[in-house]
Short mmCIF file of C-alpha atoms in Angstrom, two decimals:
data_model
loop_
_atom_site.label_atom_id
_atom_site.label_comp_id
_atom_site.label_asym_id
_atom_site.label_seq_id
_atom_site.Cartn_x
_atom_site.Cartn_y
_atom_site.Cartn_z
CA UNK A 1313 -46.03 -51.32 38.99
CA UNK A 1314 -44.60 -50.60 35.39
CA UNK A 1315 -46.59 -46.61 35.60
CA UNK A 1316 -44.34 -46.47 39.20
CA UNK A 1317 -41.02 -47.20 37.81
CA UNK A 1318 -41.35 -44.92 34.51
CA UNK A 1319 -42.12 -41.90 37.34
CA UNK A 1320 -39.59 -42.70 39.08
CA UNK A 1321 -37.37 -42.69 36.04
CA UNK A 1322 -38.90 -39.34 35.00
CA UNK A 1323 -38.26 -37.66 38.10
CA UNK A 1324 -34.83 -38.64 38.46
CA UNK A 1325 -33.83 -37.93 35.17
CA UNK A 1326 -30.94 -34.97 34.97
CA UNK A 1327 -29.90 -32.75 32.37
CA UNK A 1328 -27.19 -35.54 31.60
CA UNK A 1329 -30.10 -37.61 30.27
CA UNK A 1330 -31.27 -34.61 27.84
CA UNK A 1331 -31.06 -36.33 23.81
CA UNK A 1332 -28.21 -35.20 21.90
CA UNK A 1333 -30.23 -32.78 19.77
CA UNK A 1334 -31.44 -30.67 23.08
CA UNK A 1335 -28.12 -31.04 23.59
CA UNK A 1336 -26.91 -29.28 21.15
CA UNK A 1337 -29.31 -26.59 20.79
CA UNK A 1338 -28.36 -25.84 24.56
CA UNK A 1339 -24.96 -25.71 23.74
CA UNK A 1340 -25.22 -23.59 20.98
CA UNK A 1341 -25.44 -20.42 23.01
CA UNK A 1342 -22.85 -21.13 25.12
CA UNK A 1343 -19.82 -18.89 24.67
CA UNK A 1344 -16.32 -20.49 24.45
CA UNK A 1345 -15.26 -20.96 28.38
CA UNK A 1346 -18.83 -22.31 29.13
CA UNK A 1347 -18.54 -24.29 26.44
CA UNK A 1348 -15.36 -25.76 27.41
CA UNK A 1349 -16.59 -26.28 30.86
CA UNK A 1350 -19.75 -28.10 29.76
CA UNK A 1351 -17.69 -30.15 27.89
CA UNK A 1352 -16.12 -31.77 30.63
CA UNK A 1353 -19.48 -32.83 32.72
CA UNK A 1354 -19.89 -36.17 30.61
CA UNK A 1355 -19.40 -38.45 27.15
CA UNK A 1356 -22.53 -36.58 25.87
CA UNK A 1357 -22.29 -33.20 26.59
CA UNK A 1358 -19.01 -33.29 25.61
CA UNK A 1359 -19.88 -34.38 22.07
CA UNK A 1360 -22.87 -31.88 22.12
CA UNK A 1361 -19.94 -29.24 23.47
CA UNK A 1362 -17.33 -29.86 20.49
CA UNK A 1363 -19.94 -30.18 17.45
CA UNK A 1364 -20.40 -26.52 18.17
CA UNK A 1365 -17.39 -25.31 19.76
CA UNK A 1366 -16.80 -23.66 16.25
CA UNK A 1367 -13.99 -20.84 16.72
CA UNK A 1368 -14.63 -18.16 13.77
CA UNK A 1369 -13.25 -14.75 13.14
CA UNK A 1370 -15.96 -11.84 12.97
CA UNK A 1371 -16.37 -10.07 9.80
CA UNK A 1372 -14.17 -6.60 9.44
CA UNK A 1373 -15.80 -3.17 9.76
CA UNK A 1374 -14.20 -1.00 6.89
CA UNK A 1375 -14.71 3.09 6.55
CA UNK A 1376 -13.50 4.97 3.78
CA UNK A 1377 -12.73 8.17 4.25
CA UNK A 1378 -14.24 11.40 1.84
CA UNK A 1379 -11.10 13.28 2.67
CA UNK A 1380 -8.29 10.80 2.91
CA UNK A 1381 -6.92 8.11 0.21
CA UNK A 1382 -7.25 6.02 2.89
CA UNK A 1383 -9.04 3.50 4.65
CA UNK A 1384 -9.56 2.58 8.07
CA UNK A 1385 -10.27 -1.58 9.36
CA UNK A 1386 -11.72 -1.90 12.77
CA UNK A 1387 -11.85 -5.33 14.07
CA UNK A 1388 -14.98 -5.95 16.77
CA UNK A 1389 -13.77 -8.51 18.42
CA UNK A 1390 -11.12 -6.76 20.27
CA UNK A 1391 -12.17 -2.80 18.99
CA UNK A 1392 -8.22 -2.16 17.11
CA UNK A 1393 -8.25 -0.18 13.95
CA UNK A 1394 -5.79 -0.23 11.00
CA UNK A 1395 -5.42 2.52 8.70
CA UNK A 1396 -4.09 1.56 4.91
CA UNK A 1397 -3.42 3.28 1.72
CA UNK A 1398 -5.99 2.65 -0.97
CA UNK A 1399 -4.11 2.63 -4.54
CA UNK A 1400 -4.25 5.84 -6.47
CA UNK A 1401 -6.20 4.10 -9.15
CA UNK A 1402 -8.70 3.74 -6.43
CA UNK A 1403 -9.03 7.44 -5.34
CA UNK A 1404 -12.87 8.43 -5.67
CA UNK A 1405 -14.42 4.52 -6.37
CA UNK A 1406 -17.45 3.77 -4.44
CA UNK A 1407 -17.75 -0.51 -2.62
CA UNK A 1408 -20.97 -1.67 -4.62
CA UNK A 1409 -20.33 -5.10 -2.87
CA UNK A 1410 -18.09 -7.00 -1.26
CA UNK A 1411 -17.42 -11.15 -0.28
CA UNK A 1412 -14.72 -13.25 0.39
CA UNK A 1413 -12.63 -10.43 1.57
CA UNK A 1414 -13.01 -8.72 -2.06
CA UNK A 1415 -14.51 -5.69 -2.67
CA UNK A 1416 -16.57 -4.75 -6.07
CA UNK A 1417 -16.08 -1.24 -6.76
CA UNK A 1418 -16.20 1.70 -9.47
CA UNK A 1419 -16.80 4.87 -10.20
CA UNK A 1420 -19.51 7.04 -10.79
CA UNK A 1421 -18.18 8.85 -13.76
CA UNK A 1422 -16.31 6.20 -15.14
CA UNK A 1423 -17.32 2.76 -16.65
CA UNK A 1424 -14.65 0.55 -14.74
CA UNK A 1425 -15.33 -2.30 -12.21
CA UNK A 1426 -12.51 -3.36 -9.86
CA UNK A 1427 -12.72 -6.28 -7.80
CA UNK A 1428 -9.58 -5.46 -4.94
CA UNK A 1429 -8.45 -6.88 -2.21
CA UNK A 1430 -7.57 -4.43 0.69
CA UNK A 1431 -5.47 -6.93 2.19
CA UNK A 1432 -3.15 -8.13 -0.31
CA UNK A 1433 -3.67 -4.86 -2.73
CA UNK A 1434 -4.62 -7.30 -5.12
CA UNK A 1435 -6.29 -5.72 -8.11
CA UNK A 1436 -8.41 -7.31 -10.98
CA UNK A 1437 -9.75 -4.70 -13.81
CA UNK A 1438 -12.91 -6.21 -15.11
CA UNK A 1439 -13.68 -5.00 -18.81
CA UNK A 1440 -15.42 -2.19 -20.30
CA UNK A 1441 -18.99 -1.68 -19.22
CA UNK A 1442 -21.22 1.33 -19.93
CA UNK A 1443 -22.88 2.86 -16.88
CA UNK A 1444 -25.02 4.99 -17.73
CA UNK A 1445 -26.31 6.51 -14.21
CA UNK A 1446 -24.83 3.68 -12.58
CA UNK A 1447 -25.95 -0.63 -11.94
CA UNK A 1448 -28.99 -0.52 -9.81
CA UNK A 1449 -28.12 -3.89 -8.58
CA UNK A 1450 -24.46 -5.86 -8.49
CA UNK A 1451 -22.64 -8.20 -6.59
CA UNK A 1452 -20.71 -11.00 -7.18
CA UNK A 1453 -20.30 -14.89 -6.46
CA UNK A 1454 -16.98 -15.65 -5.00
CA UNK A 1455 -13.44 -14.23 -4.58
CA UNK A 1456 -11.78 -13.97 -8.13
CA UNK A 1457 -9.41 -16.01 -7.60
CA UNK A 1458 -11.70 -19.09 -8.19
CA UNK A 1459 -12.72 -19.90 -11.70
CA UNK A 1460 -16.21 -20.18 -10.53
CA UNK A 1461 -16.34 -16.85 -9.63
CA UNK A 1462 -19.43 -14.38 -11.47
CA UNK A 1463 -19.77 -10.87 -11.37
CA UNK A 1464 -23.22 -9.74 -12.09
CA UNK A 1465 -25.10 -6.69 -12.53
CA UNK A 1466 -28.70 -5.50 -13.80
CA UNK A 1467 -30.10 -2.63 -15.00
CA UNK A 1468 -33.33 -1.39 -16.72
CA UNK A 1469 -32.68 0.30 -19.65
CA UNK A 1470 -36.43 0.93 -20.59
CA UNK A 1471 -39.69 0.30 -19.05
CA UNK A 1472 -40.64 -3.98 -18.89
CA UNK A 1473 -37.26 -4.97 -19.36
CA UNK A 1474 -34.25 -5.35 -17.28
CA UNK A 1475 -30.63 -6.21 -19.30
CA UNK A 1476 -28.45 -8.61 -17.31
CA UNK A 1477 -24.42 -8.66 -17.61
CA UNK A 1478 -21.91 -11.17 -16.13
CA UNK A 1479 -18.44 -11.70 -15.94
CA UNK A 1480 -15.66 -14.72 -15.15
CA UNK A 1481 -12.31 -14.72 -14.79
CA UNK A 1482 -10.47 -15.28 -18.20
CA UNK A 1483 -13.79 -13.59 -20.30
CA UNK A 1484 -12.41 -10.21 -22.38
CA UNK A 1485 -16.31 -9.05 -22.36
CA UNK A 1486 -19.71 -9.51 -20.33
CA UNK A 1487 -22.12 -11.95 -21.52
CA UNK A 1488 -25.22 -10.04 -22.02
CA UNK A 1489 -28.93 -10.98 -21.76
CA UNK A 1490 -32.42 -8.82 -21.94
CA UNK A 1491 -35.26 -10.47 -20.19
CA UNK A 1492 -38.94 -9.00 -19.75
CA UNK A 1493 -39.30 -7.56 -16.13
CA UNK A 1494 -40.55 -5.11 -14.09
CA UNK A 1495 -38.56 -5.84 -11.14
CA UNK A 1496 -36.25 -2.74 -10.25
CA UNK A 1497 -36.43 0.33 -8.72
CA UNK A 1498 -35.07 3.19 -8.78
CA UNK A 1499 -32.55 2.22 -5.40
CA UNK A 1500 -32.65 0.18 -2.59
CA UNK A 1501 -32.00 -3.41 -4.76
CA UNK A 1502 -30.25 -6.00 -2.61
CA UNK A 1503 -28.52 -9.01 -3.70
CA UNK A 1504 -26.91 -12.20 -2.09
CA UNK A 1505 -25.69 -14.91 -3.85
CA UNK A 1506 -26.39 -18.48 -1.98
CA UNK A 1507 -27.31 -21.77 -3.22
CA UNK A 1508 -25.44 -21.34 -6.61
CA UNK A 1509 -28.00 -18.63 -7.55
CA UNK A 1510 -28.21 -14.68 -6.92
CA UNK A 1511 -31.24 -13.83 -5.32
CA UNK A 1512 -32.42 -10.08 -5.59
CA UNK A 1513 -35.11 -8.52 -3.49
CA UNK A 1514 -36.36 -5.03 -4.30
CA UNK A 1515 -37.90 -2.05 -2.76
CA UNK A 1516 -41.62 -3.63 -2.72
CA UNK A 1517 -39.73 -6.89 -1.06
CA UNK A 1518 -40.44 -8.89 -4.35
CA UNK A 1519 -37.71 -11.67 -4.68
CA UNK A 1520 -36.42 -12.77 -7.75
CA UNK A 1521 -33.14 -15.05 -8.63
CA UNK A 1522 -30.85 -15.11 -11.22
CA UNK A 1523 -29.18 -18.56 -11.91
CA UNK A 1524 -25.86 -17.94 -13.50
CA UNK A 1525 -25.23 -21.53 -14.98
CA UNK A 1526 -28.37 -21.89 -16.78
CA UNK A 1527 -28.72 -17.54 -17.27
CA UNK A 1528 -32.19 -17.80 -16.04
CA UNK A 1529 -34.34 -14.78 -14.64
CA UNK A 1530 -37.49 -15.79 -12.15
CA UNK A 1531 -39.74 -13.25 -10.50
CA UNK A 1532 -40.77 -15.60 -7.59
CA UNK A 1533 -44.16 -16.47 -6.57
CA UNK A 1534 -43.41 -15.04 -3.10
CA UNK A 1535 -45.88 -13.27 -0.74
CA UNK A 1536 -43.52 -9.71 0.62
CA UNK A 1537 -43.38 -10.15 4.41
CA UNK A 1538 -46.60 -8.48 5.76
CA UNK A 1539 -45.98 -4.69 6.94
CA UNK A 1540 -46.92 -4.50 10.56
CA UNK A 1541 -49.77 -2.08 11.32
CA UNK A 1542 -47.85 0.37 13.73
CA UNK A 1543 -45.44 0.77 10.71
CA UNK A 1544 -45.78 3.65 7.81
CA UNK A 1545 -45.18 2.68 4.44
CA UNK A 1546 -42.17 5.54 4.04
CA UNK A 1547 -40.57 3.34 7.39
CA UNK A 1548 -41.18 0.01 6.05
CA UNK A 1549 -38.54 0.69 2.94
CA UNK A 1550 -35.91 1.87 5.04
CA UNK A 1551 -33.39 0.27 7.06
CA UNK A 1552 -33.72 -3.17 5.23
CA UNK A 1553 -30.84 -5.57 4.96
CA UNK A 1554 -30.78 -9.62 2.80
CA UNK A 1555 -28.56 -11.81 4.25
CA UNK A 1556 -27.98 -15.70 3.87
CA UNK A 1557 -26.71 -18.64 6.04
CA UNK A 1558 -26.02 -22.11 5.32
CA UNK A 1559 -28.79 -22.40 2.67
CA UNK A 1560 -31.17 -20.04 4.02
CA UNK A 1561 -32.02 -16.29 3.71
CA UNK A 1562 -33.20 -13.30 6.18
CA UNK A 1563 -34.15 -9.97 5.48
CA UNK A 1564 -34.02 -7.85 9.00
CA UNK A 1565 -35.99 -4.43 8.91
CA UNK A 1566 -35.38 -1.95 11.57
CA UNK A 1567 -37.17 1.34 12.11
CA UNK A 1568 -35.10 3.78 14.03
CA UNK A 1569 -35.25 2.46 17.69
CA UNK A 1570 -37.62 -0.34 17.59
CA UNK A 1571 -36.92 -3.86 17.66
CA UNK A 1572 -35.80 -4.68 14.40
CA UNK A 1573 -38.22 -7.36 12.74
CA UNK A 1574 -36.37 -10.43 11.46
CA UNK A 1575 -38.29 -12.59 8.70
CA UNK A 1576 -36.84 -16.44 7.07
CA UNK A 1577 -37.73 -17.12 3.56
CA UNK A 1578 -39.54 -20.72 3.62
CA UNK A 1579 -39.26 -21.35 -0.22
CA UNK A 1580 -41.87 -24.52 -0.07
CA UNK A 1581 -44.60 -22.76 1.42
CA UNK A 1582 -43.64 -19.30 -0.48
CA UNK A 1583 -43.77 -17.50 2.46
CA UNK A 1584 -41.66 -14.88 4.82
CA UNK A 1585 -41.70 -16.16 8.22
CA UNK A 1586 -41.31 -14.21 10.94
CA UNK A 1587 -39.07 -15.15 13.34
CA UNK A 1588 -38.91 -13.53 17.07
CA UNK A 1589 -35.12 -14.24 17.28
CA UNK A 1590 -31.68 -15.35 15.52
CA UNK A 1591 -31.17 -18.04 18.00
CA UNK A 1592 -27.10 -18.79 17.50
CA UNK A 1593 -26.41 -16.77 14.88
CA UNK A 1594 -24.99 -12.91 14.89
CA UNK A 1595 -26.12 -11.09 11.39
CA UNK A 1596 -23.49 -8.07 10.39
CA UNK A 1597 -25.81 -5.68 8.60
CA UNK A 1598 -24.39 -2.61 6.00
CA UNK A 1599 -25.52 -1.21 2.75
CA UNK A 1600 -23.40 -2.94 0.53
CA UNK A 1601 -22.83 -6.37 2.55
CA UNK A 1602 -24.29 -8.44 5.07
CA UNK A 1603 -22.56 -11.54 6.75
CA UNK A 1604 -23.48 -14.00 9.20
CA UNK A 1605 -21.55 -16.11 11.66
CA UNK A 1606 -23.03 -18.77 14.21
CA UNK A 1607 -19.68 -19.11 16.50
CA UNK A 1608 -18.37 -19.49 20.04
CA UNK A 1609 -16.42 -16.00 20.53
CA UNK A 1610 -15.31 -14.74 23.29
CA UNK A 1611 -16.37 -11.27 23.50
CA UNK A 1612 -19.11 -11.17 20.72
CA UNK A 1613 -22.59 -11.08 21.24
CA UNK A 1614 -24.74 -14.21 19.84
CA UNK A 1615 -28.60 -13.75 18.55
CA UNK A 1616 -27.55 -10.01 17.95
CA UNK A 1617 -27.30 -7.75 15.00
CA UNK A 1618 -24.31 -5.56 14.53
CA UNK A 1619 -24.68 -2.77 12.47
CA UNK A 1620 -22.15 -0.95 10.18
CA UNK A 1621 -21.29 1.96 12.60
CA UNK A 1622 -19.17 2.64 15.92
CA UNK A 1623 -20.89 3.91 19.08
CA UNK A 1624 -19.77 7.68 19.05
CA UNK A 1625 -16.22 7.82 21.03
CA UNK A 1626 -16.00 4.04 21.48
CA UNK A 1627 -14.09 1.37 19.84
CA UNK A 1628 -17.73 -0.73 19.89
CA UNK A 1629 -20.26 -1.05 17.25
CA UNK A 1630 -24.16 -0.24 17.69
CA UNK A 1631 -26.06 -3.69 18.16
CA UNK A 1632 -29.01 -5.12 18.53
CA UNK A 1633 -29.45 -7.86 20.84
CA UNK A 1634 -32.25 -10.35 21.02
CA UNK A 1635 -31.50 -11.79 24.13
CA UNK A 1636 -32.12 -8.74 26.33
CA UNK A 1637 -34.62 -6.81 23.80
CA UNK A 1638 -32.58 -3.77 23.64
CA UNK A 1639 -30.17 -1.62 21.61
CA UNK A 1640 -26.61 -0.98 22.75
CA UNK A 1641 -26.10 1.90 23.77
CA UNK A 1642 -29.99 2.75 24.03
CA UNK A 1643 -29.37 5.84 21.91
CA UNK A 1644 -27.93 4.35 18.93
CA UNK A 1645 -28.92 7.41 16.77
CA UNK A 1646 -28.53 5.47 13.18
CA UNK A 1647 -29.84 7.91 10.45
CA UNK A 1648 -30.62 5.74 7.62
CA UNK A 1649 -30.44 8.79 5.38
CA UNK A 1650 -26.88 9.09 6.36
CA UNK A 1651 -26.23 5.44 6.65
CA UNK A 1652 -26.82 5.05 2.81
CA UNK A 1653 -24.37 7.63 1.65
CA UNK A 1654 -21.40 6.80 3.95
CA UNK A 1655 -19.19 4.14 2.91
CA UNK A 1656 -19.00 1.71 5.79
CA UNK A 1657 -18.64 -2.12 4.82
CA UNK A 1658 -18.07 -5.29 6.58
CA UNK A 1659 -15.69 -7.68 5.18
CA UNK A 1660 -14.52 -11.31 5.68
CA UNK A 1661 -10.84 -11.05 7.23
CA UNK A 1662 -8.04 -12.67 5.71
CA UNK A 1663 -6.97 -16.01 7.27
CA UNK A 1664 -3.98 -14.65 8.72
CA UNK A 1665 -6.58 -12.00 10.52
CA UNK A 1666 -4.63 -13.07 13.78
CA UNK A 1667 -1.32 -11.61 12.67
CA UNK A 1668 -2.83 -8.40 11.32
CA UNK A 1669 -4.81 -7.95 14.91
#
């Protein structure tokens, strides 16, 4: 009798009866109207609905222009463009990085780091700092504005050994420190800073991390994710992008117009995994920054990659999404060659981004 009544409480269970964390996972790709609508059916849906329902503006897309001392800001969410002035003391730098809505950048014949904010014009000189043929790997840890922030850089001045610099607001000089490594290349170094460290992944995928509070260097013991057979070595360097979310980090690796291969860094098991799809998230992919978002927008595409460049004579940018397997447009023509020299960047909007779109 007991076996008859648990069917029968199977069978006529409804989605109502779903637990919370189903729930939520369900919810999670639901973009704002549905969202709202779900919200409604019931007590738990509803709660499922709002503990999601997280509104967020898109990062910016920002192009520089070789010809102009100008720059252009195209938000994605609704496909307007600004054009601004850059400051003259700006003509000719280069973005090596950019967070928070600030931009790292310099020059190559010079020895000057600015961090600017192409919002508020805000500048902050950093000090001297020989280049020599230029930092094969910088970034920094937060907007300057915050005492915590860290600007850091690396560079190998001879073979075995890489020489580390930082900088904080209210410092006159970088700290310096030389630490045995054979960890850079010659390009393609990418940095993200997450979890109070910087972690830096090079050209062989080898990940290392830089902890700024105790100035510590580690080459981790990390297996590179595994090349996949159909995939030459020359492809398997290019078109790579680090990116981090709430605790976690992602490399994506496209090769021209095959589905781009997404892998999650499991730091217990020291191990890439590959995963088949972002689930909730949308992963903003450029050169010099990455940024990630897990929202309800209107208008945005969810478990999608948007890449730094417009489709050719619309206000859209190339994507990637998961859900339907496929490119948009189909013919996204992205030259990576081309893609490394041009000086497209996404950047977090201001919080007043409403008033400037």
């Amino acid at each position: 009798m007991s076996m008859m009544i648990t069917k029968e409480k199977v069978e006529n269970q409804t989605w109502r009866d779903l637990p919370l964390e189903l729930l939520i996972s369900v919810m999670a790709y639901l973009e704002i109207k549905d969202n709202v609508r779900a919200s409604a059916v019931c007590k738990s849906w509803h709660e499922a609905a709002v503990s999601v329902r997280i509104i967020d503006q898109p990062p910016w897309l920002m192009h520089f222009s070789k010809s102009k001392n100008s720059y252009e800001i195209y938000n994605p969410s609704n496909g307007k463009k600004h054009t601004m002035e850059l400051p003259k003391s700006l003509a000719g730098s280069k973005v090596r990085y950019s967070r928070d809505g600030w931009l790292l950048m310099s020059k190559n014949i010079s020895s000057d780091f600015v961090l600017f904010n192409p919002f508020t014009m805000d500048l902050v000189v950093l000090p001297y700092l020989e280049l020599w043929y230029g930092y094969q790997l910088v970034g920094f840890s937060c907007a300057p504005t915050s005492s915590d922030c860290v600007v850091f850089t690396i560079k190998d001045y001879d073979p075995g050994h890489v020489t580390i610099r930082t900088w904080s607001p209210g410092q006159t000089v970088w700290t310096s420190m030389q630490v045995e490594s054979q960890f850079l290349d010659v390009k393609r170094n990418y940095v993200v800073f997450l979890n109070g460290v910087f972690y830096c992944l090079n050209i062989r995928n080898c990940l290392a991390v830089f902890d700024p509070s105790l100035r510590t260097w580690n080459v981790l013991d990390v297996l590179p994710p595994r090349c996949p057979d159909h995939i030459d070595d020359e492809s398997w360097y290019e078109g790579k992008f680090m990116v981090g979310y709430e605790g976690d980090i992602f490399v994506i690796c496209t090769f021209g117009n095959a589905e781009p291969l997404v892998f999650k860094l499991d730091l217990t098991q020291g191990v890439w995994e590959k995963r088949e799809n972002l689930g909730s998230l949308s992963i903003f992919v450029s050169i010099n920054s990455c940024e990630s978002r897990t929202y309800v927008h209107e208008g945005m595409l969810r478990n999608s990659i948007y890449f730094a460049k417009l489709c050719d004579n619309e206000t859209r940018c190339v994507t990637y999404s998961f859900d339907e397997r496929r490119y948009h447009p189909s013919e996204h023509n992205i030259n990576w060659g081309k893609q490394r020299s041009s000086e497209n960047i996404w950047i977090e909007p201001p919080e007043n981004a409403l008033e400037i779109a």
